Coordinates of C-alpha atoms in Angstrom, one line a residue:
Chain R
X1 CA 55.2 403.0 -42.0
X2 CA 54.5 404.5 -38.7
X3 CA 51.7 403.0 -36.9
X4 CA 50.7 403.9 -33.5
X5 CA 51.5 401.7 -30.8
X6 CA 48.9 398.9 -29.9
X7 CA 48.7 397.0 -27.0
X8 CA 49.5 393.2 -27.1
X9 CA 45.6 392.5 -27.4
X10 CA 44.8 395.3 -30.1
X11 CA 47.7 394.1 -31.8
X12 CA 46.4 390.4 -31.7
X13 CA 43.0 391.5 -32.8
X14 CA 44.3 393.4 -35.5
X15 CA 46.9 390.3 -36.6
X16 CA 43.9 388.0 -36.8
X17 CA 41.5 390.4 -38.3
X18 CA 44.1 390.7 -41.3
X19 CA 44.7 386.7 -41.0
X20 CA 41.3 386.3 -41.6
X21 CA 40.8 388.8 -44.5
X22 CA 43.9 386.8 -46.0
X23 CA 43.0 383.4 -45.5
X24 CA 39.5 384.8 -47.4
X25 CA 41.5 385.9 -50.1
X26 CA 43.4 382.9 -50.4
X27 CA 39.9 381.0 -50.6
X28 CA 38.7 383.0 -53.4
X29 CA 41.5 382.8 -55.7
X30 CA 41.4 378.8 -55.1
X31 CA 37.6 379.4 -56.1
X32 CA 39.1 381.2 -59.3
X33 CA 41.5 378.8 -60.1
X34 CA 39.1 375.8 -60.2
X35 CA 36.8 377.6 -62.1
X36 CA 38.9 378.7 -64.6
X37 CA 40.7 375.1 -65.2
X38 CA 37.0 374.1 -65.8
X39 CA 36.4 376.4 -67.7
X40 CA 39.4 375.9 -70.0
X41 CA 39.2 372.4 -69.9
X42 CA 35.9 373.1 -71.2
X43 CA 36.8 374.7 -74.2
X44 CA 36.3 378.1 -73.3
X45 CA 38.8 380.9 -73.0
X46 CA 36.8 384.1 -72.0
X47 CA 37.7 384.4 -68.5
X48 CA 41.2 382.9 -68.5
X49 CA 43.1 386.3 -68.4
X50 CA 40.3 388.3 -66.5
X51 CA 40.5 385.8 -63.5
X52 CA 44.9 385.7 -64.0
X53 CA 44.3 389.3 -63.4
X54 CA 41.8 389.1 -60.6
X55 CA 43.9 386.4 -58.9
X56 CA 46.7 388.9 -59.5
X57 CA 44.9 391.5 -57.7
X58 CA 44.4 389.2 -54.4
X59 CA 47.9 388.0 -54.1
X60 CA 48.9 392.2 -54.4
X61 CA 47.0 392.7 -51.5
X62 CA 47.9 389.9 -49.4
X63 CA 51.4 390.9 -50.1
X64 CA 50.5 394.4 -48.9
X65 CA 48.7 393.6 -46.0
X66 CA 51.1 390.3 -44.6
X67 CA 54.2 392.6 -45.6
X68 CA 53.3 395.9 -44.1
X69 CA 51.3 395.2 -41.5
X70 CA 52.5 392.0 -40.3
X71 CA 56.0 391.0 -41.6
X72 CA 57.7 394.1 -41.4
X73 CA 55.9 395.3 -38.2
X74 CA 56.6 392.1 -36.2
X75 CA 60.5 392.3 -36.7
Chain Q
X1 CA 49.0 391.0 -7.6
X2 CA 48.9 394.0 -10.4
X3 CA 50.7 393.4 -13.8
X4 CA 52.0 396.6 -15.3
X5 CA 53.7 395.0 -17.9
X6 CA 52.1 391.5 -19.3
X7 CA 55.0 391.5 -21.7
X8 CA 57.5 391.1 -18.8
X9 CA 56.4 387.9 -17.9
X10 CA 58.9 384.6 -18.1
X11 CA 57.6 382.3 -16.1
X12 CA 56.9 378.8 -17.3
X13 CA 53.1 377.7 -15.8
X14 CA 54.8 374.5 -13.5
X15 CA 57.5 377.0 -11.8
X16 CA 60.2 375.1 -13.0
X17 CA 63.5 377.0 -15.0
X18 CA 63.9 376.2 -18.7
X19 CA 66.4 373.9 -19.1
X20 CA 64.0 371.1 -16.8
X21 CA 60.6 372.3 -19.5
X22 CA 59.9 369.3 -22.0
X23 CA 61.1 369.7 -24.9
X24 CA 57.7 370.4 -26.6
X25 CA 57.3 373.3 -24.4
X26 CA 60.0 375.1 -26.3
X27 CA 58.3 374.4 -29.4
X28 CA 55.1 375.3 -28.3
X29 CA 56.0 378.1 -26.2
X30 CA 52.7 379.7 -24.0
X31 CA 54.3 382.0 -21.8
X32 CA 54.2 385.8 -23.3
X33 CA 57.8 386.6 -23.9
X34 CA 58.5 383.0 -25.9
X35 CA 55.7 383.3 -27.7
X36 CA 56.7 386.1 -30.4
X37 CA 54.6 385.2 -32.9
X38 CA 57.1 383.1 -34.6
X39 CA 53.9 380.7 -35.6
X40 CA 52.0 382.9 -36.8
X41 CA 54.7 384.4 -39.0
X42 CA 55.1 380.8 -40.8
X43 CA 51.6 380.5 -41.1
X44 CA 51.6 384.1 -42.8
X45 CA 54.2 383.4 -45.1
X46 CA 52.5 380.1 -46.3
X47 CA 49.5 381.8 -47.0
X48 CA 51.3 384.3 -49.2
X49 CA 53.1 381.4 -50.6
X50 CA 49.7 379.9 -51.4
X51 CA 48.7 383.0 -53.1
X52 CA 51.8 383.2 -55.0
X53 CA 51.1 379.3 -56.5
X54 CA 47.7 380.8 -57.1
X55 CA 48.9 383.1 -59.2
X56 CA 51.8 380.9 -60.8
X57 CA 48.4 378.9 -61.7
X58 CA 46.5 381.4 -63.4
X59 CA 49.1 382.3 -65.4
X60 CA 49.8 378.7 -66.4
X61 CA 46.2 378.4 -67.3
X62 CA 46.8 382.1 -69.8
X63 CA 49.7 380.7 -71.1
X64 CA 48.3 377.9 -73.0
X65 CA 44.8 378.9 -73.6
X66 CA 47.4 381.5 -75.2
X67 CA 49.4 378.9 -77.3
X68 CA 46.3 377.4 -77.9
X69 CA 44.4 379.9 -79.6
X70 CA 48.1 380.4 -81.6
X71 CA 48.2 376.9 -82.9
X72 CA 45.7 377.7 -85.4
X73 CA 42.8 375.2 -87.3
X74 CA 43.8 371.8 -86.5
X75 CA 44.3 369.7 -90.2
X76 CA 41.8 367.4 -91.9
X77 CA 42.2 363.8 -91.1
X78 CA 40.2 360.9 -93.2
X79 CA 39.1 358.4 -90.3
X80 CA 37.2 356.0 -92.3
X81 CA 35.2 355.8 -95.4
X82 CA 31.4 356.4 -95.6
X83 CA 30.7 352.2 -95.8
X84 CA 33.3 351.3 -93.3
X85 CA 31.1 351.5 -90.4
X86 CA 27.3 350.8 -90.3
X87 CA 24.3 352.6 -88.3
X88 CA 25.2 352.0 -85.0
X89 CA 29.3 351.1 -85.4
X90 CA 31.8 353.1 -84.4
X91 CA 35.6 353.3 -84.6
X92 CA 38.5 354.3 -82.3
X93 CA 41.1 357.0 -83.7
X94 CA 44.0 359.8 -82.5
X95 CA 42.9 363.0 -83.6
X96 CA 44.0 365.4 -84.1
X97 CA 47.8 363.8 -82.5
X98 CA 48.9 360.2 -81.4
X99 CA 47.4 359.6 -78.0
X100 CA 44.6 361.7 -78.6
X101 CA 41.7 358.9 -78.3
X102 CA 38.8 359.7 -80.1
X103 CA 35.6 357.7 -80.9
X104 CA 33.4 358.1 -84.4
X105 CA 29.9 356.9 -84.1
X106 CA 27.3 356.1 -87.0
X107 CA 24.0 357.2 -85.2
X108 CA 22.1 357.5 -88.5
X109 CA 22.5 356.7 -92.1
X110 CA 23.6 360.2 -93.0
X111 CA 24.9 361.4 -89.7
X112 CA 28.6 361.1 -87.8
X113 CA 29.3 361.6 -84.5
X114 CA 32.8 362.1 -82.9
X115 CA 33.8 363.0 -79.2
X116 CA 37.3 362.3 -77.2
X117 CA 37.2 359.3 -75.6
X118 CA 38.5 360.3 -72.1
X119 CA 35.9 361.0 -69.4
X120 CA 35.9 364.6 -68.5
X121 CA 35.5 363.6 -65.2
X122 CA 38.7 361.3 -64.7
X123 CA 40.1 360.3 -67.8
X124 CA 38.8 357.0 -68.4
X125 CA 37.8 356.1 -71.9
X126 CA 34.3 356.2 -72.9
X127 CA 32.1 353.4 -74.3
X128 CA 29.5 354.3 -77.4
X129 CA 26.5 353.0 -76.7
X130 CA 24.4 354.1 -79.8
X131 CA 21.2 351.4 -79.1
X132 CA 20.9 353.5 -75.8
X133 CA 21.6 356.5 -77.7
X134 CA 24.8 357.3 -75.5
X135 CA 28.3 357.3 -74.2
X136 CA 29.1 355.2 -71.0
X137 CA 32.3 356.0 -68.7
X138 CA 32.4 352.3 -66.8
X139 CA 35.1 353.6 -64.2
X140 CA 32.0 355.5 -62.5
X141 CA 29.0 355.4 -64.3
X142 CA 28.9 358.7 -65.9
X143 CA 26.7 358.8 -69.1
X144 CA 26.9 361.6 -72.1
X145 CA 24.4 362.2 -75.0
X146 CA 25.5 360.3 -78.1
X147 CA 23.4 363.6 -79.9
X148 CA 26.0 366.3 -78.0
X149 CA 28.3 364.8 -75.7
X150 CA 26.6 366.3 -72.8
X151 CA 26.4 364.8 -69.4
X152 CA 23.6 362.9 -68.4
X153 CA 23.9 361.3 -65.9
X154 CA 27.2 360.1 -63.0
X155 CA 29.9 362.2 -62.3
X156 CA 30.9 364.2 -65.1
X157 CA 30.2 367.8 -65.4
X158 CA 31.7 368.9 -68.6
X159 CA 30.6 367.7 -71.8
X160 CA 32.7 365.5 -74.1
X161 CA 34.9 367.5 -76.3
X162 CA 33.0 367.3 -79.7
X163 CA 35.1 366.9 -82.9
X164 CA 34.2 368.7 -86.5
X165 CA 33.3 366.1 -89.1
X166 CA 32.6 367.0 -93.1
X167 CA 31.8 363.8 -94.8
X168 CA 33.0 363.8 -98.3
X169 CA 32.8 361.2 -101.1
X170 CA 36.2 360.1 -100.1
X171 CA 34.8 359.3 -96.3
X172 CA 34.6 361.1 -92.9
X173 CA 37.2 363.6 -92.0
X174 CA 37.5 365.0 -88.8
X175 CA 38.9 368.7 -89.6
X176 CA 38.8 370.0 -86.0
X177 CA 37.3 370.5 -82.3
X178 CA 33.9 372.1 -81.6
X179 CA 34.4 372.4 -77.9
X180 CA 36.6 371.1 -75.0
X181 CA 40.3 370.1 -75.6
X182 CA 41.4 366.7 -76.1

């Protein structure tokens, strides 16, 4: 991927704006995972694959985002 | 003094060279150069590490609501005979497997009751109380309906999971679970 050249504070900005978005992320699917265990411990299976899928979804794009635009650009 | 290049500095903030730095300046570098992020790369790869168990989770979670749903009508079990325990008694049982605790309650002449006996808040084993018309956890004070298993009262937030009765002329059976897993 060819991304322009930051300066160090753009690139910190930037690094800490997708940090944040992440670490949001991260929250949710812990949000999804308790709910779902409570859910299924409840009895209830409706939402088990939906939120597997959803919680998917979140790690695919803090992959993306850490991998791309951190990981791989830092080296 | 004008800094073209902020990058190029290497200069430790006493003066002094490298080798006489403590050694927990090394591992929390501040000067530019030394600090390359290696941090922050940890703390990104934990997070996607988190995400990852996340997932893992999830998946867990599919898999046996999965193997649940595949295990199919749980069998009919006799658990006591219609004179064996009067309004207000109850009996202790495994249902629908050993180690599955579950409690039978007479709350009326013509009407059974049966819930798993472990607190769905942690685990501890419930305590009929049919004259208050229902279940105590002791460990900390949660309280479900005798009626429906549903929280009353203390920590708990799910309700009890609620067996199926049919009582016959033989006795009570219990021939599966309503709601909640035991």
């Amino acid at each position: 991927m060819n991304l322009p050249s930051f300066a160090r504070s753009q690139r910190l900005t930037i690094v800490a704006a997708i940090l944040c978005f992440v670490l949001v992320l991260v929250v949710l699917q812990l949000w999804l995972l308790t709910a779902t265990m409570d859910s299924f411990l409840g009895g209830s299976d409706a939402i088990v694959v939906p939120a597997a899928l959803a919680s998917l979804g979140c790690f695919a794009l803090n992959f993306g985002l850490l991998h791309f635009f951190l990981l791989k650009r830092d080296r | 003094m004008r800094i073209e290049n902020p990058d190029s500095i290497s200069k430790s903030p006493d003066g002094r060279p490298i080798a006489d730095q403590p050694i927990w300046r090394e591992q929390f570098p501040i000067d530019w150069p030394t600090d390359d992020f290696r941090s922050r790369r940890d703390f990104t790869k934990l997070l996607g590490l988190t995400s990852l168990a996340f997932v893992v989770g999830q998946i867990w979670i599919a898999f046996l609501a999965i193997r649940r749903r595949a295990a199919g009508p749980l069998p009919a079990l006799q658990v006591a005979s219609r004179e064996e325990i009067p309004v207000g008694g109850s009996k202790v049982f495994d249902y629908p497997r050993a180690g599955a605790t579950c409690v039978l309650t007479r709350i009326a002449a013509d009407r059974f009751v049966a819930y798993g006996q472990k607190c769905t808040h942690l685990s501890c084993p419930v305590i009929p109380k049919p004259a208050e018309n229902c279940l105590q956890c002791p460990c900390h004070d949660g309280v479900f309906d005798l009626a429906t298993g549903h929280p009353l009262s203390g920590p708990p937030r799910r309700p009890l999971p609620r067996l199926q009765l049919e009582v016959r002329d033989e006795g009570v059976f219990a021939v599966g679970v309503e709601e909640g897993i035991l």
